[in-house]
Amino acid sequence: MRMGRRVWALLLLPALLLGVLSGCNESKNIVFEADTGAVQHQTDLTFFGYKYEALNVMAIEDALHGYMDDYPGVNIAYDGIKSPDYFSVLEKRLSTGNGDDIFMVDHERVLKLSGQGQLADLSDLSTLENFSDLARSQMAADGTIDYLPTSISAFGLYCNTTLLKKHGQKIPENLAELEAVCDYFVSQKIIPIVANNDISLKTVVLAKGLLPVYQSADPAARIARLSSGQDDLTQVLAPGFSLVEKMLRRGWIDADEALNTAKTKDDLALFAAGERPFMLTGVWAVPRLRELEPDFSFEVRPYPILDDGSVLVINIDTRVSVNADSPHVEKAKEFVEYLTQKDVMWEFVDSQCSFSPLKDNRLSEDQAIQSISPYLTNGRSVIGADDNLQLPIWDLARQCTVGMLQGDSAEQATARMQLLINQWRAQQTEVGTP
């Protein structure tokens, strides 16, 4: 521990300490204060996020230490709540005037909060020039810089290579091979794929539906037409809903199980038991899976759902924004600038088994995920929540796939998506009406 600081790490922060706004007891809090007799601090900052796992918290802790060493006049506290509960707490804090100085956002919250003037302009931060073209294309989508990303996340098919070898099967590399291996395990009375009730199936829908958009002659123009409604987004996603319907109908996924399976928690426990060959979830879960000490080898691959190969879903992720109503906007921006320095950011990226959003596009060094690296540049990736698409597609797709787990057909899921899009656009028109 560095001299001149005391650190309290409350591994389980009771709901009472987060206030009645939370309703969630899965949280962690790190508080840094100056020692008695140390330099009198001038500013207290709070940082709120949805990262609460040990490795991520350690990386954040190191960043907070480093920042306070460089800026001894500032103390900063971080607390985290598991998503999706995090976002309802964030919005309640902001709506009641209790917003933190710095907080994490997603695509939907950027759309909402930016439109309400609640995100500070970060366009003057010196670290902007270090970000990759991909990251910059997202950050500046609406003409302002409302957040800075600290990672590029990816989603993959976890493969239990030990179990596959035991059954004489191989890792699938295209849709036909995926069908064959999944049908084989079904014939053995083994449900092949562990899926959760949030990101698993919606990323399959987005991967299958959006790849032709990103492979078109002018992806930016296609996305602009989808955003405006000139082109029909529901028809673009229809092939993805059809694929999910097939996965459920043929018994590759247990719908009832998936409905009750929380991401990067219940799904990891199911997969770690070693009796299922595949799992669909974020690549960042690799360190958490290792903590469960599975007695098998595994790899993470892009989704083998194309006739001619695989596709990778990525997101510009762990987005950090500054509260425009903070009494310490400049100090908060100073911290975000520090956090997005190359060396500081890399520790956080590596803790999440992710890509760096900086120009080097560096990938976390875990051997289990190395096969996904070429997909960032080979034309076979899609952005799950593209900032240039002015619709909260990430959440809307989740609602539709949850409906499918509850019995909706692909046709009904497509109709639900259209209804949700219409409702969103109506709400935005209402908010924008003087």
Coordinates of C-alpha atoms in Angstrom, one line a residue:
M1 CA 0.0 0.0 0.0
R2 CA 1.3 3.4 -0.9
M3 CA 2.2 5.8 2.0
G4 CA -0.1 8.6 2.8
R5 CA -3.3 6.8 2.0
R6 CA -5.6 4.5 3.9
V7 CA -7.7 2.1 1.9
W8 CA -10.9 0.4 2.9
A9 CA -12.1 -2.4 0.5
L10 CA -15.6 -3.4 1.5
L11 CA -16.1 -6.6 -0.4
L12 CA -19.8 -6.8 0.3
L13 CA -21.3 -3.4 0.7
P14 CA -24.8 -3.7 2.3
A15 CA -27.7 -2.4 0.4
L16 CA -28.3 0.2 3.2
L17 CA -25.0 1.9 2.4
L18 CA -26.0 2.3 -1.2
G19 CA -29.3 3.7 -0.2
V20 CA -32.8 2.5 -1.1
L21 CA -32.1 3.3 -4.7
S22 CA -30.0 0.1 -5.1
G23 CA -32.0 -2.9 -4.1
C24 CA -28.9 -5.0 -4.8
N25 CA -26.4 -6.5 -2.4
E26 CA -23.9 -7.6 -5.0
S27 CA -21.6 -4.6 -4.8
K28 CA -18.1 -3.5 -3.8
N29 CA -16.8 -0.2 -2.6
I30 CA -13.3 1.2 -2.4
V31 CA -12.8 4.3 -0.4
F32 CA -9.6 6.4 -0.4
E33 CA -9.0 9.2 2.1
A34 CA -6.0 11.2 3.2
D35 CA -4.3 10.1 6.4
T36 CA -4.5 12.4 9.4
G37 CA -1.6 14.9 9.1
A38 CA -1.3 14.4 5.3
V39 CA -1.8 17.2 2.8
Q40 CA -5.2 18.7 3.3
H41 CA -7.3 17.5 0.4
Q42 CA -9.4 20.0 -1.6
T43 CA -11.7 17.8 -3.6
D44 CA -13.7 14.6 -3.1
L45 CA -14.7 12.7 -6.2
T46 CA -17.0 9.7 -6.5
F47 CA -16.8 7.1 -9.3
F48 CA -19.8 4.8 -9.9
G49 CA -19.6 1.7 -12.1
Y50 CA -20.8 -1.8 -12.9
K51 CA -17.4 -3.4 -12.5
Y52 CA -17.3 -5.2 -9.1
E53 CA -15.2 -8.4 -9.8
A54 CA -12.0 -8.8 -7.9
L55 CA -9.6 -8.5 -10.9
N56 CA -11.4 -5.4 -12.3
V57 CA -11.6 -3.8 -8.8
M58 CA -7.8 -4.3 -8.4
A59 CA -7.2 -2.6 -11.7
I60 CA -9.4 0.3 -10.7
E61 CA -7.8 0.5 -7.3
D62 CA -4.4 0.8 -8.9
A63 CA -5.7 3.6 -11.2
L64 CA -7.1 5.5 -8.2
H65 CA -3.9 5.1 -6.3
G66 CA -1.9 6.4 -9.2
Y67 CA -4.2 9.3 -9.8
M68 CA -4.2 10.4 -6.2
D69 CA -0.4 10.1 -6.1
D70 CA -0.1 12.5 -9.0
Y71 CA -2.9 14.8 -7.6
P72 CA -2.5 14.9 -3.8
G73 CA -5.2 17.5 -3.5
V74 CA -7.9 15.0 -4.5
N75 CA -9.6 12.0 -2.9
I76 CA -11.7 9.6 -4.9
A77 CA -14.1 6.8 -4.0
Y78 CA -15.4 4.0 -6.2
D79 CA -18.3 1.7 -5.8
G80 CA -19.8 -0.9 -8.2
I81 CA -23.0 -2.8 -8.7
K82 CA -23.6 -5.7 -11.1
S83 CA -25.5 -4.8 -14.2
P84 CA -28.3 -4.6 -15.2
D85 CA -29.3 -3.3 -11.7
Y86 CA -26.5 -0.7 -12.0
F87 CA -28.3 1.3 -14.7
S88 CA -31.5 1.7 -12.8
V89 CA -29.6 2.9 -9.8
L90 CA -27.5 5.3 -12.0
E91 CA -30.6 6.9 -13.5
K92 CA -32.3 7.3 -10.1
R93 CA -29.2 8.9 -8.6
L94 CA -29.0 11.4 -11.5
S95 CA -32.8 12.1 -11.5
T96 CA -32.7 12.9 -7.8
G97 CA -29.7 15.2 -8.0
N98 CA -27.4 12.6 -6.3
G99 CA -25.3 11.7 -9.4
D100 CA -21.7 10.8 -9.0
D101 CA -18.9 12.9 -10.5
I102 CA -17.8 10.0 -12.8
F103 CA -19.8 7.0 -13.9
M104 CA -19.9 4.2 -16.4
V105 CA -22.5 4.3 -19.2
D106 CA -23.7 2.1 -22.1
H107 CA -25.1 2.9 -25.5
E108 CA -28.6 3.4 -24.3
R109 CA -27.6 5.7 -21.4
V110 CA -25.4 7.7 -23.7
L111 CA -28.4 8.3 -26.0
K112 CA -30.6 9.3 -23.0
L113 CA -28.3 11.3 -20.9
S114 CA -26.6 13.1 -23.7
G115 CA -30.0 14.2 -25.0
Q116 CA -30.8 15.5 -21.5
G117 CA -27.5 17.5 -21.2
Q118 CA -26.2 15.4 -18.3
L119 CA -22.9 14.3 -19.9
A120 CA -19.9 16.7 -19.8
D121 CA -18.1 17.4 -23.0
L122 CA -14.8 15.5 -23.0
S123 CA -13.5 16.8 -26.4
D124 CA -10.6 18.7 -24.8
L125 CA -8.9 15.7 -23.2
S126 CA -5.4 15.1 -24.4
T127 CA -5.7 11.3 -24.5
L128 CA -8.3 11.5 -27.4
E129 CA -5.5 11.4 -30.0
N130 CA -4.4 8.0 -28.7
F131 CA -7.7 6.2 -29.6
S132 CA -8.1 3.9 -32.6
D133 CA -10.2 5.0 -35.6
L134 CA -12.7 2.4 -34.6
A135 CA -13.1 3.8 -31.1
R136 CA -13.2 7.4 -32.4
S137 CA -15.9 6.5 -34.9
Q138 CA -18.1 5.5 -31.9
M139 CA -17.1 8.2 -29.4
A140 CA -17.8 11.0 -31.9
A141 CA -20.9 9.6 -33.5
D142 CA -23.3 12.4 -32.4
G143 CA -20.7 15.1 -32.9
T144 CA -19.6 15.4 -29.3
I145 CA -17.4 13.4 -27.0
D146 CA -19.7 12.2 -24.2
Y147 CA -17.6 9.3 -22.9
L148 CA -14.2 7.7 -23.3
P149 CA -14.0 3.9 -23.6
T150 CA -11.5 1.8 -21.6
S151 CA -11.9 -1.4 -23.5
I152 CA -13.3 -3.2 -26.6
S153 CA -15.2 -6.2 -25.3
A154 CA -15.9 -9.3 -27.3
F155 CA -18.4 -12.2 -27.2
G156 CA -17.6 -15.8 -27.9
L157 CA -18.4 -19.4 -28.0
Y158 CA -16.7 -21.1 -25.0
C159 CA -15.6 -24.6 -26.0
N160 CA -14.9 -27.4 -23.5
T161 CA -12.1 -29.0 -25.6
T162 CA -11.7 -31.9 -23.1
L163 CA -15.3 -32.9 -23.4
L164 CA -15.3 -32.5 -27.2
K165 CA -12.3 -34.8 -27.5
K166 CA -13.9 -37.4 -25.2
H167 CA -16.9 -37.5 -27.6
G168 CA -14.8 -37.5 -30.8
Q169 CA -16.1 -34.0 -31.7
K170 CA -14.2 -30.9 -32.8
I171 CA -14.6 -27.2 -32.3
P172 CA -17.1 -26.0 -35.0
E173 CA -15.9 -23.5 -37.5
N174 CA -19.1 -22.8 -39.5
L175 CA -22.8 -23.3 -39.2
A176 CA -23.0 -26.8 -40.6
E177 CA -20.3 -28.0 -38.1
L178 CA -22.1 -26.3 -35.3
E179 CA -25.4 -28.0 -36.3
A180 CA -23.7 -31.4 -36.5
V181 CA -21.9 -31.2 -33.1
C182 CA -24.9 -29.8 -31.3
D183 CA -27.3 -32.4 -32.8
Y184 CA -24.8 -35.1 -31.7
F185 CA -24.8 -33.9 -28.1
V186 CA -28.6 -33.7 -28.1
S187 CA -28.7 -37.3 -29.3
Q188 CA -26.5 -38.1 -26.2
K189 CA -29.1 -36.4 -24.0
I190 CA -26.7 -33.5 -23.3
I191 CA -27.9 -29.9 -23.8
P192 CA -24.9 -28.6 -25.7
I193 CA -25.1 -24.8 -25.1
V194 CA -25.1 -22.9 -21.8
A195 CA -26.9 -19.6 -22.4
N196 CA -27.8 -16.7 -20.0
N197 CA -30.8 -14.5 -20.0
D198 CA -29.1 -11.4 -21.1
I199 CA -26.3 -11.3 -23.7
S200 CA -26.0 -14.9 -25.1
L201 CA -28.8 -15.0 -27.6
K202 CA -29.1 -11.3 -28.4
T203 CA -25.5 -11.4 -29.6
V204 CA -26.3 -14.3 -31.9
V205 CA -29.1 -12.3 -33.4
L206 CA -26.9 -9.2 -33.9
A207 CA -24.0 -11.2 -35.3
K208 CA -26.1 -13.0 -37.9
G209 CA -28.3 -10.0 -38.8
L210 CA -25.7 -7.2 -38.9
L211 CA -22.7 -8.8 -40.6
P212 CA -24.1 -8.1 -44.1
V213 CA -24.5 -4.4 -43.1
Y214 CA -20.9 -4.2 -42.0
Q215 CA -19.7 -6.0 -45.1
S216 CA -21.6 -3.7 -47.5
A217 CA -19.9 -1.2 -49.8
D218 CA -20.9 1.7 -47.5
P219 CA -21.6 0.5 -43.9
A220 CA -21.9 4.0 -42.6
A221 CA -24.6 4.8 -45.1
R222 CA -26.5 1.6 -44.3
I223 CA -26.4 2.3 -40.6
A224 CA -27.6 5.8 -41.1
R225 CA -30.6 4.5 -43.1
L226 CA -31.3 1.9 -40.4
S227 CA -31.1 4.6 -37.7
S228 CA -33.5 7.0 -39.5
G229 CA -36.0 4.2 -40.3
Q230 CA -35.4 4.5 -44.0
D231 CA -34.3 0.9 -44.0
D232 CA -36.1 -1.7 -41.9
L233 CA -33.9 -2.8 -39.0
T234 CA -36.3 -5.6 -38.1
Q235 CA -35.9 -7.3 -41.5
V236 CA -32.1 -7.0 -41.1
L237 CA -32.3 -8.9 -37.8
A238 CA -34.9 -11.4 -38.9
P239 CA -32.2 -14.1 -39.9
G240 CA -30.8 -13.8 -36.4
F241 CA -34.1 -14.4 -34.8
S242 CA -34.6 -17.4 -37.1
L243 CA -31.3 -18.9 -36.1
V244 CA -32.2 -18.5 -32.4
E245 CA -35.5 -20.2 -33.1
K246 CA -33.7 -23.1 -34.6
M247 CA -31.3 -23.3 -31.6
L248 CA -34.2 -23.5 -29.2
R249 CA -36.4 -25.9 -31.4
R250 CA -33.6 -28.4 -31.8
G251 CA -32.8 -28.5 -28.1
W252 CA -29.3 -26.9 -28.3
I253 CA -30.4 -24.6 -25.5
D254 CA -32.8 -25.2 -22.6
A255 CA -35.1 -22.2 -22.7
D256 CA -36.3 -22.5 -19.1
E257 CA -32.8 -22.9 -17.8
A258 CA -31.6 -19.9 -19.8
L259 CA -34.4 -17.7 -18.5
N260 CA -33.1 -18.2 -14.9
T261 CA -29.4 -18.1 -15.7
A262 CA -27.6 -14.8 -14.8
K263 CA -24.7 -13.8 -17.0
T264 CA -21.2 -14.4 -15.9
K265 CA -22.5 -16.0 -12.7
D266 CA -24.9 -18.9 -13.1
D267 CA -23.8 -19.6 -16.6
L268 CA -20.2 -20.0 -15.5
A269 CA -21.1 -22.4 -12.8
L270 CA -23.1 -24.5 -15.2
F271 CA -20.2 -24.6 -17.7
A272 CA -17.5 -25.1 -15.1
A273 CA -19.2 -28.4 -14.0
G274 CA -17.7 -29.8 -17.2
E275 CA -20.7 -31.6 -18.6
R276 CA -21.6 -29.1 -21.4
P277 CA -19.5 -28.6 -24.5
F278 CA -20.3 -24.9 -25.2
M279 CA -21.3 -21.6 -23.6
L280 CA -22.2 -18.2 -25.1
T281 CA -21.1 -15.2 -23.1
G282 CA -18.6 -12.3 -22.9
V283 CA -14.9 -13.0 -23.3
W284 CA -14.3 -11.0 -20.2
A285 CA -15.6 -13.9 -18.2
V286 CA -12.5 -16.0 -18.8
P287 CA -10.7 -14.9 -15.6
R288 CA -13.9 -15.6 -13.6
L289 CA -14.3 -19.0 -15.1
R290 CA -10.7 -19.8 -14.2
E291 CA -11.4 -18.8 -10.6
L292 CA -14.0 -21.7 -10.5
E293 CA -11.1 -24.1 -11.3
P294 CA -12.7 -26.2 -13.9
D295 CA -11.0 -29.6 -14.5
F296 CA -11.0 -29.3 -18.3
S297 CA -9.3 -27.3 -21.0
F298 CA -11.3 -24.6 -22.9
E299 CA -11.0 -22.1 -25.7
V300 CA -13.1 -19.1 -26.8
R301 CA -13.9 -18.8 -30.5
P302 CA -16.0 -16.4 -32.6
Y303 CA -19.5 -17.5 -33.3
P304 CA -19.5 -20.3 -36.0
I305 CA -22.9 -19.3 -37.4
L306 CA -22.1 -18.5 -41.0
D307 CA -22.2 -20.9 -43.9
D308 CA -18.6 -20.0 -44.7
G309 CA -17.2 -19.4 -41.2
S310 CA -17.5 -17.3 -38.1
V311 CA -18.3 -13.8 -36.9
L312 CA -17.2 -11.8 -33.8
V313 CA -19.4 -9.4 -31.9
I314 CA -17.6 -6.6 -30.3
N315 CA -18.5 -3.5 -28.3
I316 CA -16.8 -0.2 -27.4
D317 CA -17.1 -0.9 -23.8
T318 CA -16.7 0.2 -20.1
R319 CA -17.5 3.8 -21.2
V320 CA -16.7 6.4 -18.7
S321 CA -18.5 9.8 -18.6
V322 CA -18.4 12.8 -16.4
N323 CA -21.6 14.3 -14.8
A324 CA -22.2 17.7 -16.4
D325 CA -23.9 18.8 -13.1
S326 CA -20.9 17.8 -10.9
P327 CA -19.5 20.6 -8.8
H328 CA -16.0 19.2 -9.8
V329 CA -16.3 18.8 -13.6
E330 CA -12.7 19.8 -14.3
K331 CA -11.3 17.5 -11.6
A332 CA -13.5 14.7 -12.8
K333 CA -12.3 15.2 -16.4
E334 CA -8.8 15.2 -15.1
F335 CA -9.3 11.7 -13.6
V336 CA -10.8 10.4 -16.9
E337 CA -7.8 11.7 -18.7
Y338 CA -5.5 9.9 -16.3
L339 CA -7.5 6.7 -16.5
T340 CA -7.2 6.6 -20.3
Q341 CA -3.5 6.9 -20.5
K342 CA -2.0 3.9 -22.3
D343 CA -0.3 2.2 -19.4
V344 CA -3.1 2.8 -16.9
M345 CA -5.7 1.6 -19.3
W346 CA -3.8 -1.5 -20.3
E347 CA -4.1 -3.0 -16.8
F348 CA -7.8 -2.5 -16.9
V349 CA -8.1 -4.0 -20.4
D350 CA -6.0 -7.0 -19.4
S351 CA -8.2 -7.6 -16.3
Q352 CA -11.2 -7.9 -18.6
C353 CA -9.7 -10.2 -21.3
S354 CA -10.5 -7.5 -23.9
F355 CA -9.0 -5.4 -26.7
S356 CA -7.5 -2.0 -26.1
P357 CA -9.4 0.9 -27.7
L358 CA -6.2 2.6 -28.4
K359 CA -4.4 2.6 -31.7
D360 CA -2.4 -0.6 -31.0
N361 CA -5.6 -2.7 -30.7
R362 CA -3.7 -4.8 -28.2
L363 CA -5.5 -8.0 -27.0
S364 CA -5.3 -9.4 -23.5
E365 CA -2.7 -12.1 -23.3
D366 CA -4.8 -15.0 -22.1
Q367 CA -4.1 -17.9 -24.4
A368 CA -7.7 -19.1 -24.4
I369 CA -8.9 -16.1 -26.4
Q370 CA -6.1 -15.6 -29.0
S371 CA -8.2 -17.0 -31.8
I372 CA -10.5 -14.0 -31.7
S373 CA -7.8 -11.5 -32.5
P374 CA -7.8 -11.6 -36.3
Y375 CA -11.6 -10.9 -36.3
L376 CA -11.0 -7.3 -35.2
T377 CA -9.6 -6.5 -38.7
N378 CA -10.6 -9.3 -41.1
G379 CA -14.0 -7.9 -41.9
R380 CA -15.9 -10.5 -39.9
S381 CA -17.0 -8.5 -36.9
V382 CA -20.0 -6.5 -36.0
I383 CA -20.5 -3.8 -33.3
G384 CA -23.3 -5.0 -31.0
A385 CA -24.2 -1.5 -29.8
D386 CA -23.0 0.9 -32.6
D387 CA -23.2 4.5 -31.5
N388 CA -24.0 5.5 -35.1
L389 CA -27.2 3.6 -34.8
Q390 CA -29.5 6.0 -32.8
L391 CA -31.5 3.2 -31.3
P392 CA -30.8 1.2 -28.0
I393 CA -30.5 -2.0 -30.0
W394 CA -28.6 -3.7 -27.3
D395 CA -31.5 -3.6 -24.8
L396 CA -34.2 -4.0 -27.5
A397 CA -32.6 -7.2 -28.8
R398 CA -32.4 -8.6 -25.2
Q399 CA -36.2 -8.0 -24.7
C400 CA -36.9 -9.9 -27.9
T401 CA -34.7 -12.9 -27.1
V402 CA -36.2 -13.1 -23.6
G403 CA -39.5 -13.3 -25.3
M404 CA -38.3 -16.2 -27.4
L405 CA -37.1 -18.0 -24.3
Q406 CA -40.7 -17.5 -23.1
G407 CA -42.1 -19.1 -26.2
D408 CA -42.1 -16.4 -29.0
S409 CA -41.4 -17.5 -32.5
A410 CA -38.9 -15.7 -34.7
E411 CA -41.8 -14.0 -36.4
Q412 CA -43.2 -12.8 -33.1
A413 CA -39.7 -11.6 -32.0
T414 CA -39.4 -9.6 -35.2
A415 CA -42.8 -8.0 -34.6
R416 CA -41.8 -7.3 -31.0
M417 CA -38.7 -5.6 -32.2
Q418 CA -40.7 -3.3 -34.5
L419 CA -43.0 -2.4 -31.6
L420 CA -40.1 -1.6 -29.3
I421 CA -38.5 0.6 -32.0
N422 CA -41.7 2.5 -32.6
Q423 CA -42.1 3.1 -28.9
W424 CA -38.5 4.3 -28.5
R425 CA -38.9 6.7 -31.4
A426 CA -42.2 8.0 -30.0
Q427 CA -40.6 8.6 -26.6
Q428 CA -37.7 10.5 -28.2
T429 CA -40.1 12.7 -30.2
E430 CA -42.0 13.4 -27.0
V431 CA -38.9 14.3 -25.1
G432 CA -37.7 16.5 -27.9
T433 CA -41.0 18.4 -28.2
P434 CA -40.8 21.9 -26.7

